[in-house]
Amino acid sequence: MARITDEFGLIRRFFAPLAAGEDGALDLRDDAAVLRPNPGCELVLSADTIIAGVHFPDDADAGDIARRALRVNLSDIAAKGALPRGYLLSLQISDGIDEDWLSAFAQALAQDQETYGLRLLGGDTTRTPGPLAINISIIGQISENKAIRRTGARRGDDVYVTGTIGDAVLGLAILQSRISPPDVAFRDELVSRFASPQPRVTAGPGLVGLAHASADVSDGLVADLGHICEASDMGADIRLEDIPVSDAARSVVTDNQPLRLSLLSGGDDYEIVFTAPVEARADIASVALETGVAMTRIGQIVERGSRDRPVHVLDGAGRELDIGHGGYRHFEREVPQ
Amino acid sequence: MARITDEFGLIRRFFAPLAAGEDGALDLRDDAAVLRPNPGCELVLSADTIIAGVHFPDDADAGDIARRALRVNLSDIAAKGALPRGYLLSLQISDGIDEDWLSAFAQALAQDQETYGLRLLGGDTTRTPGPLAINISIIGQISENKAIRRTGARRGDDVYVTGTIGDAVLGLAILQSRISPPDVAFRDELVSRFASPQPRVTAGPGLVGLAHASADVSDGLVADLGHICEASDMGADIRLEDIPVSDAARSVVTDNQPLRLSLLSGGDDYEIVFTAPVEARADIASVALETGVAMTRIGQIVERGSRDRPVHVLDGAGRELDIGHGGYRHFEREVPQ
């Protein structure tokens, strides 16, 4: 195991190739990067940090860590309708990290750069006595005034969610040996949904001009829809039976309603929850068809009025179900080792 | 000590006020921020992480930590000639951090935002089992194609440095009880230079159109001038006697030449080292006068040719002095506890 002693050598070997072809990155040899939005465009910026033992298991694969770090950020800007442009990578390197690890980490980033169409712009590397941590600040681009915010939900809007909900939280439970589905293919599918998020990078931009409000589902469906409601000063009623669930998740949940409800509070789906007016239904169906991403209507935006919580989950008879605290709070969560 | 359990509450209380007045921050309630450069401008981006026990002592004051985190980034964009526009803050909160700490941290950021003219745009907070760490990604703005890069140094350019060199490394040595200057005022001045960097936010933009190349002095004067030389494929000769040293530093160094040389390899000066053509001397003197920042000519850019190292330090008789490895490498450094 080659010890890493030289920041500049490390940047040359592993990270400068990730900036190749992006003039504004200045070959990662400068104090800063330079970036100009395309004419008529503005930039969309987001940052997320992931830490070993908190956001991913200590023994996670270098490639999985790289993909998670980049994709959770891609998900944030996709939910705004923006296209990725570049990113800054700040890497806190812990003791166990060697050059093989860095090579695998950089290779996974290179592949994702190809897949998602962005390049490394800059960042920094530091050695830490603590756990490995990766911060990415992502820069997306979108036509001026077109970003889909959380504040735009209106009374009577349909509420939609892309893809399926709850796979990732079940995948994490499998990794933690808390559940063990008998079907190996389903098991692998759920673990993969946790380990390798699939940000909705085509669906999000497809919703520009159609969606009134949107957010990515990172904290859990109820929590993130709640953020839209709070920002818009609205409420939402969603129907448990309409929440899209994969066959793999269904095989675990079966007819256990409390377990099914818990999927709505699990995080890490990296789907998009959004609201749109009734008139947009046909156009949204077209976007779903064009992007190959399911977009399921799960409820409506309602006046908030004097509701205790912004989001109510209803059963088939229209009765409200108890979803507990209904959201995910970063500080209450640890990934067991 | 109030335990911090809710990320959203924490953002509301301590960080949303730092985004007030910046429309693009979307009140820190969204997945991302939106930013449009002024017409004719491009953005300059940089990121830096500072970690307790590595970049600052574990017992450092919350305000000092906040100022360091922001100012090391301000220094990066100032060296490019850019004006600050906003920043993303990613905070990894360790166990010892309570609400009092966060309040002091946010208050120091608020003061620096006023001083330097920028606002918080977004970011994230996470709990870490490791040391406190702060990542800031800063966004600056500059007229298109005006950023001063590291690549532009030309043969015959004068080499300049702003302010004085070596104070911060002496300040750190005082904090580490490795030296103890008898004069209390000098002692405080040196410690302050380490604890509270003063980024050259007016001098840097003043050099746009005058300097051929520039970098901030974070790794040490010889190392950072070396980066300019390598990026420009040039060499530099600088004169030890011309390196500007404060009275406080002089009181420590006295006539000890090896100690004086070591100041050139110490980091954390957050001055600007730059090159400019001889014809620019009068204009640079004007910028120094207008900004109140000393700009001292310390040498010349020369052909690199077959030189072993890009930067040579010369004594009064023009003889090369041995400066050891002459630079600072992040991974060789720890701040003792």
Short mmCIF file of N, CA, C and O in Angstrom, two decimals, chain A residues 4-8 10 26 29-37 42-49 51 54-55 76 79-80 88 90 92 121 123-131 133 135 137 139 144-145 147 149-150 214-216 219 227 230-231 329-331, chain B residues 4-8 10 26 29-37 42-49 51 54-55 76 80 88 90 92 121 123-131 133 135 137 139 144-145 147 149-150 214-216 219 227 230-231 328-331:
data_model
loop_
_atom_site.label_atom_id
_atom_site.label_comp_id
_atom_site.label_asym_id
_atom_site.label_seq_id
_atom_site.Cartn_x
_atom_site.Cartn_y
_atom_site.Cartn_z
N ILE A 4 0.09 8.03 0.83
CA ILE A 4 -0.09 9.25 0.05
C ILE A 4 0.52 10.40 0.84
O ILE A 4 0.13 10.68 1.95
N THR A 5 1.53 11.04 0.26
CA THR A 5 2.20 12.09 1.01
C THR A 5 2.16 13.43 0.30
O THR A 5 2.47 14.45 0.89
N ASP A 6 1.76 13.47 -0.93
CA ASP A 6 1.92 14.70 -1.70
C ASP A 6 0.60 15.07 -2.36
O ASP A 6 0.13 14.40 -3.27
N GLU A 7 0.02 16.16 -1.87
CA GLU A 7 -1.29 16.55 -2.42
C GLU A 7 -1.21 16.84 -3.91
O GLU A 7 -2.09 16.47 -4.68
N PHE A 8 -0.12 17.50 -4.32
CA PHE A 8 -0.06 17.93 -5.71
C PHE A 8 0.11 16.73 -6.65
O PHE A 8 -0.51 16.67 -7.71
N LEU A 10 -0.93 13.77 -6.07
CA LEU A 10 -2.22 13.08 -6.06
C LEU A 10 -3.21 13.75 -7.02
O LEU A 10 -3.91 13.08 -7.79
N LEU A 26 -8.95 25.09 -15.56
CA LEU A 26 -7.55 25.55 -15.58
C LEU A 26 -6.60 24.40 -15.21
O LEU A 26 -5.62 24.59 -14.50
N ARG A 29 -4.66 23.50 -11.85
CA ARG A 29 -3.38 24.06 -11.42
C ARG A 29 -3.53 25.43 -10.84
O ARG A 29 -2.55 26.09 -10.52
N ASP A 30 -4.75 25.92 -10.70
CA ASP A 30 -4.91 27.31 -10.29
C ASP A 30 -5.61 27.38 -8.93
O ASP A 30 -5.97 26.36 -8.35
N ASP A 31 -5.77 28.59 -8.42
CA ASP A 31 -6.46 28.78 -7.14
C ASP A 31 -7.95 28.52 -7.28
O ASP A 31 -8.62 28.26 -6.28
N ALA A 32 -8.48 28.65 -8.47
CA ALA A 32 -9.93 28.65 -8.65
C ALA A 32 -10.25 28.24 -10.08
O ALA A 32 -9.38 28.18 -10.94
N ALA A 33 -11.51 27.94 -10.31
CA ALA A 33 -11.99 27.63 -11.66
C ALA A 33 -12.80 28.81 -12.18
O ALA A 33 -13.27 29.63 -11.40
N VAL A 34 -12.94 28.88 -13.48
CA VAL A 34 -13.68 29.97 -14.11
C VAL A 34 -14.84 29.36 -14.89
O VAL A 34 -14.66 28.37 -15.59
N LEU A 35 -16.02 29.94 -14.74
CA LEU A 35 -17.19 29.34 -15.37
C LEU A 35 -18.15 30.42 -15.84
O LEU A 35 -18.47 31.34 -15.10
N ARG A 36 -18.60 30.28 -17.08
CA ARG A 36 -19.55 31.23 -17.63
C ARG A 36 -20.78 30.46 -18.07
O ARG A 36 -20.67 29.52 -18.85
N PRO A 37 -21.96 30.82 -17.57
CA PRO A 37 -23.15 30.11 -18.05
C PRO A 37 -23.35 30.38 -19.54
O PRO A 37 -22.92 31.42 -20.04
N GLU A 42 -28.80 30.57 -16.26
CA GLU A 42 -28.26 30.84 -14.94
C GLU A 42 -27.78 29.53 -14.34
O GLU A 42 -28.04 28.45 -14.87
N LEU A 43 -27.05 29.64 -13.23
CA LEU A 43 -26.47 28.45 -12.62
C LEU A 43 -27.29 28.01 -11.41
O LEU A 43 -27.93 28.83 -10.74
N VAL A 44 -27.29 26.72 -11.16
CA VAL A 44 -27.97 26.13 -10.02
C VAL A 44 -26.91 25.41 -9.20
O VAL A 44 -26.15 24.61 -9.74
N LEU A 45 -26.82 25.74 -7.92
CA LEU A 45 -25.71 25.28 -7.08
C LEU A 45 -26.22 24.49 -5.89
O LEU A 45 -27.18 24.90 -5.23
N SER A 46 -25.55 23.39 -5.59
CA SER A 46 -25.91 22.62 -4.41
C SER A 46 -24.67 21.93 -3.85
O SER A 46 -23.71 21.69 -4.59
N ALA A 47 -24.68 21.62 -2.56
CA ALA A 47 -23.53 20.94 -1.95
C ALA A 47 -24.04 19.86 -1.00
O ALA A 47 -25.04 20.05 -0.31
N ASP A 48 -23.36 18.73 -0.99
CA ASP A 48 -23.67 17.65 -0.07
C ASP A 48 -22.39 16.96 0.36
O ASP A 48 -21.49 16.74 -0.44
N THR A 49 -22.35 16.61 1.64
CA THR A 49 -21.22 15.88 2.19
C THR A 49 -21.69 14.48 2.57
O THR A 49 -22.76 14.32 3.15
N ILE A 51 -20.25 10.96 4.68
CA ILE A 51 -19.22 10.59 5.66
C ILE A 51 -19.31 9.09 5.92
O ILE A 51 -20.41 8.55 6.10
N VAL A 54 -21.68 7.20 8.48
CA VAL A 54 -22.90 7.98 8.64
C VAL A 54 -23.81 7.80 7.42
O VAL A 54 -24.96 7.41 7.55
N HIS A 55 -23.24 8.07 6.25
CA HIS A 55 -24.02 8.01 5.02
C HIS A 55 -23.75 6.76 4.19
O HIS A 55 -24.48 6.47 3.25
N ASP A 76 -30.13 16.65 -6.67
CA ASP A 76 -30.59 17.97 -6.23
C ASP A 76 -30.83 18.91 -7.40
O ASP A 76 -31.85 19.61 -7.44
N ALA A 79 -33.80 17.90 -9.73
CA ALA A 79 -35.12 18.25 -9.19
C ALA A 79 -35.48 19.70 -9.48
O ALA A 79 -36.65 20.07 -9.47
N LYS A 80 -34.48 20.52 -9.74
CA LYS A 80 -34.74 21.92 -10.11
C LYS A 80 -34.93 22.08 -11.61
O LYS A 80 -35.20 23.18 -12.09
N LEU A 88 -17.15 20.76 -7.88
CA LEU A 88 -15.95 20.89 -7.05
C LEU A 88 -15.93 19.70 -6.10
O LEU A 88 -16.94 19.40 -5.46
N SER A 90 -14.21 18.05 -2.74
CA SER A 90 -13.35 18.20 -1.56
C SER A 90 -13.30 16.85 -0.85
O SER A 90 -14.32 16.35 -0.39
N GLN A 92 -11.73 14.45 2.07
CA GLN A 92 -11.01 14.32 3.34
C GLN A 92 -10.56 12.87 3.45
O GLN A 92 -11.37 11.96 3.66
N LEU A 121 -14.26 20.56 -11.85
CA LEU A 121 -13.81 21.94 -12.01
C LEU A 121 -12.71 22.32 -11.02
O LEU A 121 -11.92 23.23 -11.28
N GLY A 123 -11.50 21.95 -6.43
CA GLY A 123 -11.75 21.38 -5.12
C GLY A 123 -10.47 21.31 -4.32
O GLY A 123 -9.51 22.03 -4.59
N ASP A 124 -10.44 20.44 -3.32
CA ASP A 124 -9.21 20.28 -2.56
C ASP A 124 -9.17 18.91 -1.91
O ASP A 124 -10.18 18.20 -1.85
N THR A 125 -7.98 18.53 -1.47
CA THR A 125 -7.81 17.27 -0.74
C THR A 125 -7.10 17.59 0.56
O THR A 125 -6.18 18.40 0.59
N THR A 126 -7.56 16.95 1.63
CA THR A 126 -6.92 17.13 2.93
C THR A 126 -6.86 15.77 3.60
O THR A 126 -7.68 14.89 3.33
N ARG A 127 -5.90 15.61 4.48
CA ARG A 127 -5.82 14.41 5.28
C ARG A 127 -6.60 14.65 6.57
O ARG A 127 -6.52 15.73 7.15
N THR A 128 -7.38 13.67 7.00
CA THR A 128 -8.14 13.84 8.23
C THR A 128 -7.86 12.71 9.21
O THR A 128 -7.71 11.56 8.79
N PRO A 129 -7.77 13.03 10.50
CA PRO A 129 -7.68 11.97 11.52
C PRO A 129 -9.04 11.29 11.73
O PRO A 129 -9.13 10.30 12.43
N GLY A 130 -10.08 11.83 11.15
CA GLY A 130 -11.44 11.29 11.29
C GLY A 130 -11.79 10.35 10.16
O GLY A 130 -10.93 9.86 9.45
N PRO A 131 -13.09 10.10 9.99
CA PRO A 131 -13.53 9.21 8.92
C PRO A 131 -13.40 9.87 7.55
O PRO A 131 -13.43 11.10 7.44
N ALA A 133 -14.44 11.45 4.28
CA ALA A 133 -15.61 12.28 3.97
C ALA A 133 -15.42 12.91 2.60
O ALA A 133 -14.31 13.25 2.21
N ASN A 135 -17.09 15.86 0.06
CA ASN A 135 -18.03 16.94 -0.20
C ASN A 135 -18.00 17.26 -1.69
O ASN A 135 -16.92 17.41 -2.26
N SER A 137 -19.67 20.04 -4.38
CA SER A 137 -20.50 21.19 -4.72
C SER A 137 -20.73 21.13 -6.21
O SER A 137 -19.78 21.17 -6.99
N ILE A 139 -22.53 22.25 -9.88
CA ILE A 139 -23.00 23.43 -10.61
C ILE A 139 -23.82 22.94 -11.80
O ILE A 139 -23.32 22.20 -12.65
N GLU A 144 -32.77 31.06 -17.85
CA GLU A 144 -33.10 32.03 -16.81
C GLU A 144 -34.56 31.91 -16.36
O GLU A 144 -35.46 31.79 -17.19
N ASN A 145 -34.74 31.95 -15.05
CA ASN A 145 -36.08 31.95 -14.44
C ASN A 145 -36.89 30.68 -14.67
O ASN A 145 -38.10 30.69 -14.51
N ALA A 147 -35.94 27.55 -13.27
CA ALA A 147 -35.73 26.54 -12.21
C ALA A 147 -37.05 26.25 -11.49
O ALA A 147 -37.82 27.17 -11.19
N ARG A 149 -38.92 25.49 -8.35
CA ARG A 149 -38.62 25.68 -6.93
C ARG A 149 -39.57 24.86 -6.07
O ARG A 149 -40.47 24.20 -6.57
N ARG A 150 -39.36 24.96 -4.78
CA ARG A 150 -40.27 24.27 -3.86
C ARG A 150 -41.50 25.11 -3.54
O ARG A 150 -42.45 24.62 -2.95
N SER A 214 -41.08 21.24 -7.16
CA SER A 214 -40.51 19.90 -7.08
C SER A 214 -39.36 19.86 -6.09
O SER A 214 -38.78 20.89 -5.73
N ALA A 215 -39.04 18.65 -5.66
CA ALA A 215 -37.93 18.41 -4.73
C ALA A 215 -37.45 16.99 -4.98
O ALA A 215 -38.21 16.15 -5.48
N ASP A 216 -36.20 16.72 -4.67
CA ASP A 216 -35.79 15.33 -4.78
C ASP A 216 -36.10 14.61 -3.47
O ASP A 216 -36.22 15.23 -2.41
N ASP A 219 -34.82 12.72 1.89
CA ASP A 219 -35.14 12.56 3.31
C ASP A 219 -36.31 11.62 3.53
O ASP A 219 -36.59 11.23 4.67
N HIS A 227 -41.66 19.48 2.72
CA HIS A 227 -40.86 20.69 2.47
C HIS A 227 -41.50 21.54 1.37
O HIS A 227 -41.52 22.77 1.46
N GLU A 230 -44.55 23.23 2.98
CA GLU A 230 -44.20 24.33 3.88
C GLU A 230 -43.72 25.55 3.09
O GLU A 230 -44.11 26.68 3.39
N ALA A 231 -42.88 25.29 2.08
CA ALA A 231 -42.36 26.41 1.29
C ALA A 231 -43.49 27.08 0.51
O ALA A 231 -43.43 28.28 0.23
N ARG A 329 -34.69 12.71 9.93
CA ARG A 329 -33.86 13.80 10.39
C ARG A 329 -32.42 13.33 10.39
O ARG A 329 -32.11 12.32 11.02
N HIS A 330 -31.55 14.07 9.72
CA HIS A 330 -30.18 13.60 9.55
C HIS A 330 -29.52 13.19 10.86
O HIS A 330 -28.77 12.26 10.92
N PHE A 331 -29.82 13.93 11.90
CA PHE A 331 -29.05 13.74 13.12
C PHE A 331 -29.53 12.57 13.94
O PHE A 331 -28.97 12.27 14.98
N ILE B 4 -27.99 19.19 19.58
CA ILE B 4 -28.57 19.54 18.29
C ILE B 4 -29.11 18.27 17.65
O ILE B 4 -28.38 17.32 17.41
N THR B 5 -30.41 18.25 17.42
CA THR B 5 -30.99 17.02 16.90
C THR B 5 -31.70 17.22 15.57
O THR B 5 -32.04 16.27 14.91
N ASP B 6 -31.91 18.44 15.17
CA ASP B 6 -32.76 18.67 14.01
C ASP B 6 -32.05 19.57 13.02
O ASP B 6 -31.84 20.75 13.25
N GLU B 7 -31.69 18.99 11.86
CA GLU B 7 -30.97 19.76 10.86
C GLU B 7 -31.77 20.97 10.40
O GLU B 7 -31.22 22.05 10.23
N PHE B 8 -33.08 20.77 10.21
CA PHE B 8 -33.87 21.86 9.63
C PHE B 8 -34.02 23.01 10.61
O PHE B 8 -33.93 24.17 10.23
N LEU B 10 -31.91 23.80 12.89
CA LEU B 10 -30.59 24.43 12.95
C LEU B 10 -30.39 25.38 11.78
O LEU B 10 -29.91 26.51 11.95
N LEU B 26 -32.89 31.17 -2.17
CA LEU B 26 -34.22 30.59 -1.98
C LEU B 26 -34.50 30.31 -0.50
O LEU B 26 -35.08 29.30 -0.14
N ARG B 29 -34.40 26.98 1.70
CA ARG B 29 -35.49 26.01 1.83
C ARG B 29 -35.56 25.09 0.62
O ARG B 29 -36.49 24.31 0.51
N ASP B 30 -34.63 25.21 -0.31
CA ASP B 30 -34.77 24.45 -1.54
C ASP B 30 -33.62 23.45 -1.68
O ASP B 30 -32.74 23.39 -0.83
N ASP B 31 -33.67 22.66 -2.74
CA ASP B 31 -32.60 21.70 -2.99
C ASP B 31 -31.31 22.39 -3.41
O ASP B 31 -30.23 21.81 -3.28
N ALA B 32 -31.43 23.57 -3.95
CA ALA B 32 -30.28 24.21 -4.59
C ALA B 32 -30.48 25.71 -4.60
O ALA B 32 -31.56 26.21 -4.30
N ALA B 33 -29.42 26.43 -4.93
CA ALA B 33 -29.48 27.88 -5.07
C ALA B 33 -29.41 28.22 -6.56
O ALA B 33 -28.96 27.42 -7.36
N VAL B 34 -29.86 29.41 -6.89
CA VAL B 34 -29.86 29.85 -8.28
C VAL B 34 -29.02 31.12 -8.36
O VAL B 34 -29.14 32.00 -7.52
N LEU B 35 -28.14 31.18 -9.35
CA LEU B 35 -27.23 32.31 -9.42
C LEU B 35 -26.97 32.70 -10.87
O LEU B 35 -26.69 31.86 -11.71
N ARG B 36 -27.08 33.99 -11.15
CA ARG B 36 -26.82 34.49 -12.50
C ARG B 36 -25.72 35.53 -12.40
O ARG B 36 -25.84 36.49 -11.64
N PRO B 37 -24.62 35.36 -13.14
CA PRO B 37 -23.59 36.41 -13.10
C PRO B 37 -24.16 37.70 -13.67
O PRO B 37 -25.07 37.67 -14.50
N GLU B 42 -18.22 36.49 -15.62
CA GLU B 42 -18.19 35.05 -15.41
C GLU B 42 -17.92 34.78 -13.93
O GLU B 42 -17.56 35.69 -13.17
N LEU B 43 -18.10 33.53 -13.54
CA LEU B 43 -17.93 33.17 -12.13
C LEU B 43 -16.59 32.52 -11.90
O LEU B 43 -16.03 31.87 -12.78
N VAL B 44 -16.07 32.71 -10.70
CA VAL B 44 -14.81 32.11 -10.28
C VAL B 44 -15.13 31.26 -9.06
O VAL B 44 -15.73 31.74 -8.11
N LEU B 45 -14.75 29.99 -9.10
CA LEU B 45 -15.18 29.03 -8.08
C LEU B 45 -13.99 28.39 -7.39
O LEU B 45 -13.03 27.98 -8.05
N SER B 46 -14.08 28.26 -6.07
CA SER B 46 -13.01 27.57 -5.35
C SER B 46 -13.60 26.91 -4.11
O SER B 46 -14.65 27.32 -3.62
N ALA B 47 -12.94 25.86 -3.63
CA ALA B 47 -13.42 25.17 -2.44
C ALA B 47 -12.24 24.83 -1.53
O ALA B 47 -11.16 24.49 -2.01
N ASP B 48 -12.45 24.96 -0.25
CA ASP B 48 -11.43 24.58 0.73
C ASP B 48 -12.09 24.01 1.97
O ASP B 48 -13.12 24.52 2.42
N THR B 49 -11.48 22.98 2.52
CA THR B 49 -11.95 22.37 3.74
C THR B 49 -10.94 22.63 4.84
O THR B 49 -9.74 22.52 4.62
N ILE B 51 -10.11 21.44 8.93
CA ILE B 51 -10.44 20.36 9.86
C ILE B 51 -9.77 20.63 11.20
O ILE B 51 -8.59 20.99 11.25
N VAL B 54 -6.06 19.74 12.31
CA VAL B 54 -5.21 19.73 11.11
C VAL B 54 -4.92 21.17 10.68
O VAL B 54 -3.76 21.57 10.57
N HIS B 55 -5.98 21.94 10.50
CA HIS B 55 -5.83 23.31 10.01
C HIS B 55 -6.00 24.36 11.09
O HIS B 55 -5.70 25.53 10.88
N ASP B 76 -8.47 32.88 -2.23
CA ASP B 76 -8.33 32.20 -3.52
C ASP B 76 -8.93 33.02 -4.66
O ASP B 76 -8.33 33.16 -5.72
N LYS B 80 -7.38 35.78 -8.03
CA LYS B 80 -7.77 35.74 -9.45
C LYS B 80 -8.30 37.09 -9.92
O LYS B 80 -8.63 37.26 -11.08
N LEU B 88 -21.28 28.42 -0.53
CA LEU B 88 -21.98 27.25 0.00
C LEU B 88 -21.19 26.78 1.22
O LEU B 88 -19.97 26.63 1.16
N SER B 90 -20.67 23.78 3.98
CA SER B 90 -20.95 22.41 4.41
C SER B 90 -20.25 22.19 5.74
O SER B 90 -19.02 22.27 5.83
N GLN B 92 -19.55 19.85 9.04
CA GLN B 92 -19.56 18.54 9.67
C GLN B 92 -19.43 18.76 11.17
O GLN B 92 -18.37 19.13 11.66
N LEU B 121 -25.34 31.08 0.21
CA LEU B 121 -26.25 30.63 -0.85
C LEU B 121 -26.87 29.27 -0.56
O LEU B 121 -27.94 28.95 -1.06
N GLY B 123 -25.82 24.91 1.06
CA GLY B 123 -24.86 24.01 1.66
C GLY B 123 -25.58 22.90 2.40
O GLY B 123 -26.74 22.60 2.13
N ASP B 124 -24.88 22.29 3.34
CA ASP B 124 -25.53 21.26 4.15
C ASP B 124 -24.85 21.11 5.49
O ASP B 124 -23.75 21.62 5.70
N THR B 125 -25.54 20.48 6.43
CA THR B 125 -24.96 20.18 7.73
C THR B 125 -25.11 18.68 7.98
O THR B 125 -26.14 18.09 7.66
N THR B 126 -24.05 18.08 8.52
CA THR B 126 -24.10 16.66 8.85
C THR B 126 -23.41 16.48 10.20
O THR B 126 -22.56 17.28 10.59
N ARG B 127 -23.81 15.44 10.90
CA ARG B 127 -23.15 15.09 12.13
C ARG B 127 -22.02 14.12 11.80
O ARG B 127 -22.19 13.24 10.96
N THR B 128 -20.86 14.30 12.41
CA THR B 128 -19.74 13.41 12.14
C THR B 128 -19.21 12.81 13.43
O THR B 128 -19.15 13.50 14.46
N PRO B 129 -18.81 11.53 13.40
CA PRO B 129 -18.11 10.96 14.55
C PRO B 129 -16.66 11.42 14.60
O PRO B 129 -15.96 11.17 15.58
N GLY B 130 -16.20 12.11 13.58
CA GLY B 130 -14.81 12.59 13.51
C GLY B 130 -14.70 14.01 14.00
O GLY B 130 -15.57 14.52 14.70
N PRO B 131 -13.60 14.66 13.64
CA PRO B 131 -13.40 16.05 14.06
C PRO B 131 -14.30 17.01 13.31
O PRO B 131 -14.73 16.74 12.18
N ALA B 133 -15.34 19.75 10.91
CA ALA B 133 -14.75 20.14 9.62
C ALA B 133 -15.71 21.09 8.92
O ALA B 133 -16.93 20.96 9.02
N ASN B 135 -16.34 22.93 5.17
CA ASN B 135 -16.01 23.12 3.76
C ASN B 135 -16.78 24.32 3.25
O ASN B 135 -17.99 24.42 3.46
N SER B 137 -17.43 26.36 -0.39
CA SER B 137 -17.24 26.55 -1.82
C SER B 137 -17.66 27.97 -2.12
O SER B 137 -18.81 28.35 -1.88
N ILE B 139 -18.08 31.47 -4.50
CA ILE B 139 -18.38 31.89 -5.86
C ILE B 139 -18.03 33.37 -5.97
O ILE B 139 -18.59 34.20 -5.25
N GLU B 144 -15.71 39.04 -18.02
CA GLU B 144 -15.30 37.91 -18.85
C GLU B 144 -13.85 38.03 -19.29
O GLU B 144 -13.41 39.10 -19.70
N ASN B 145 -13.13 36.92 -19.19
CA ASN B 145 -11.74 36.80 -19.67
C ASN B 145 -10.75 37.68 -18.91
O ASN B 145 -9.66 37.94 -19.40
N ALA B 147 -9.94 37.12 -15.48
CA ALA B 147 -9.34 36.44 -14.34
C ALA B 147 -7.83 36.32 -14.52
O ALA B 147 -7.34 36.01 -15.61
N ARG B 149 -4.67 34.37 -14.10
CA ARG B 149 -4.37 32.95 -13.91
C ARG B 149 -2.93 32.76 -13.45
O ARG B 149 -2.18 33.70 -13.30
N ARG B 150 -2.58 31.51 -13.23
CA ARG B 150 -1.19 31.22 -12.86
C ARG B 150 -0.30 31.05 -14.08
O ARG B 150 0.92 31.01 -13.93
N SER B 214 -0.95 35.38 -11.06
CA SER B 214 -0.96 35.55 -9.61
C SER B 214 -1.49 34.31 -8.92
O SER B 214 -2.15 33.46 -9.53
N ALA B 215 -1.18 34.22 -7.63
CA ALA B 215 -1.64 33.11 -6.79
C ALA B 215 -1.70 33.63 -5.37
O ALA B 215 -1.00 34.59 -5.03
N ASP B 216 -2.53 33.02 -4.55
CA ASP B 216 -2.47 33.43 -3.15
C ASP B 216 -1.42 32.61 -2.43
O ASP B 216 -1.07 31.50 -2.85
N ASP B 219 0.39 28.04 0.68
CA ASP B 219 1.32 26.92 0.92
C ASP B 219 2.71 27.41 1.30
O ASP B 219 3.55 26.62 1.71
N HIS B 227 4.33 27.36 -8.09
CA HIS B 227 3.16 26.94 -8.87
C HIS B 227 2.94 27.84 -10.08
O HIS B 227 2.60 27.36 -11.17
N GLU B 230 5.65 26.87 -12.61
CA GLU B 230 5.39 25.61 -13.30
C GLU B 230 4.25 25.76 -14.31
O GLU B 230 4.32 25.26 -15.43
N ALA B 231 3.20 26.46 -13.89
CA ALA B 231 2.06 26.63 -14.80
C ALA B 231 2.45 27.48 -16.00
O ALA B 231 1.89 27.32 -17.10
N TYR B 328 5.52 23.52 1.08
CA TYR B 328 4.68 23.01 2.12
C TYR B 328 3.79 21.99 1.46
O TYR B 328 3.28 22.18 0.36
N ARG B 329 3.70 20.84 2.07
CA ARG B 329 2.85 19.79 1.51
C ARG B 329 1.80 19.47 2.55
O ARG B 329 2.12 19.13 3.69
N HIS B 330 0.53 19.58 2.16
CA HIS B 330 -0.55 19.42 3.13
C HIS B 330 -0.41 18.18 3.98
O HIS B 330 -0.73 18.16 5.15
N PHE B 331 0.05 17.10 3.35
CA PHE B 331 -0.03 15.83 4.05
C PHE B 331 1.11 15.62 5.04
O PHE B 331 1.17 14.63 5.71
#
